[in-house]
């Protein structure tokens, strides 16, 4: 079991993802029902790395469209 902070660090160090923060992990855990089980440890949250690593390795990311790169249109 690793904390969200340690999970984020390990995912990046192992090359599973390019960037990750513990805040982003909290958001994913709260919104994705396929996220591995989360265990509260004091005021922190922990997850089994053996379940989280394959979850992130197989996760398909659908980033949003960047609107800051498009010229604004006035209508």
CSV table of C-alpha atoms in Angstrom, one decimal:
chain,number,residue,atom,x,y,z
A,1,UNK,CA,0.0,0.0,0.0
A,2,UNK,CA,1.3,3.4,-0.9
A,3,UNK,CA,-0.1,6.9,-0.3
A,4,UNK,CA,-1.4,9.0,-3.2
A,5,UNK,CA,1.7,11.2,-3.0
A,6,UNK,CA,4.0,8.1,-3.2
A,7,UNK,CA,1.9,6.6,-5.9
A,8,UNK,CA,2.2,9.7,-8.0
A,9,UNK,CA,6.0,9.7,-7.5
A,10,UNK,CA,6.3,6.0,-8.4
A,11,UNK,CA,4.2,6.2,-11.5
A,12,UNK,CA,6.4,8.9,-12.9
A,13,UNK,CA,9.7,7.3,-11.8
A,14,UNK,CA,8.6,3.9,-13.4
A,15,UNK,CA,7.7,5.7,-16.7
A,16,UNK,CA,4.0,4.7,-16.5
A,17,UNK,CA,2.9,8.3,-16.9
A,18,UNK,CA,4.8,11.5,-17.8
A,19,UNK,CA,3.4,13.6,-15.0
A,20,UNK,CA,1.0,13.0,-12.0
A,21,UNK,CA,0.2,14.8,-8.8
A,22,UNK,CA,-1.5,13.4,-5.7
A,23,UNK,CA,-4.3,16.0,-6.3
A,24,UNK,CA,-5.0,14.5,-9.7
A,25,UNK,CA,-5.0,11.0,-8.2
A,26,UNK,CA,-7.7,12.1,-5.8
A,27,UNK,CA,-9.8,13.5,-8.6
A,28,UNK,CA,-9.4,10.3,-10.7
A,29,UNK,CA,-10.2,8.1,-7.7
A,30,UNK,CA,-13.4,10.1,-7.0
A,31,UNK,CA,-14.7,10.0,-10.6
A,32,UNK,CA,-13.6,6.7,-12.1
A,33,UNK,CA,-15.4,3.6,-10.7
A,34,UNK,CA,-12.6,1.4,-12.2
A,35,UNK,CA,-10.0,3.0,-10.0
A,36,UNK,CA,-8.4,0.4,-7.6
A,37,UNK,CA,-9.8,0.3,-4.0
A,38,UNK,CA,-8.8,3.3,-1.8
A,39,UNK,CA,-8.0,2.7,1.9
A,40,UNK,CA,-8.0,5.7,4.3
A,41,UNK,CA,-4.9,5.8,6.5
A,42,UNK,CA,-5.3,8.6,9.0
A,43,UNK,CA,-5.9,11.7,7.0
A,44,UNK,CA,-4.3,10.2,3.9
A,45,UNK,CA,-5.5,7.8,1.2
A,46,UNK,CA,-3.6,4.7,0.2
A,47,UNK,CA,-3.9,2.2,-2.7
A,48,UNK,CA,-2.2,-1.1,-3.6
A,49,UNK,CA,0.5,-0.3,-6.1
A,50,UNK,CA,0.2,-3.8,-7.7
A,51,UNK,CA,-3.4,-2.8,-8.7
A,52,UNK,CA,-2.7,0.8,-9.5
A,53,UNK,CA,0.2,0.3,-11.9
A,54,UNK,CA,-1.7,-1.8,-14.4
A,55,UNK,CA,-4.7,0.5,-14.1
A,56,UNK,CA,-2.6,3.5,-15.2
A,57,UNK,CA,-0.6,1.5,-17.8
A,58,UNK,CA,-3.9,0.5,-19.5
A,59,UNK,CA,-5.8,3.8,-18.9
A,60,UNK,CA,-6.8,5.7,-22.0
A,61,UNK,CA,-6.4,9.4,-21.6
A,62,UNK,CA,-8.8,11.7,-23.5
A,63,UNK,CA,-7.4,15.2,-22.9
A,64,UNK,CA,-9.7,18.2,-23.5
A,65,UNK,CA,-9.3,20.5,-26.5
A,66,UNK,CA,-7.0,23.5,-25.9
A,67,UNK,CA,-8.9,26.6,-26.6
A,68,UNK,CA,-6.0,28.9,-25.9
A,69,UNK,CA,-4.4,27.9,-29.2
A,70,UNK,CA,-7.3,29.0,-31.3
A,71,UNK,CA,-8.1,32.6,-32.3
A,72,UNK,CA,-11.1,34.1,-30.7
A,73,UNK,CA,-14.1,34.7,-32.9
A,74,UNK,CA,-16.5,37.6,-32.2
A,75,UNK,CA,-20.1,37.0,-33.1
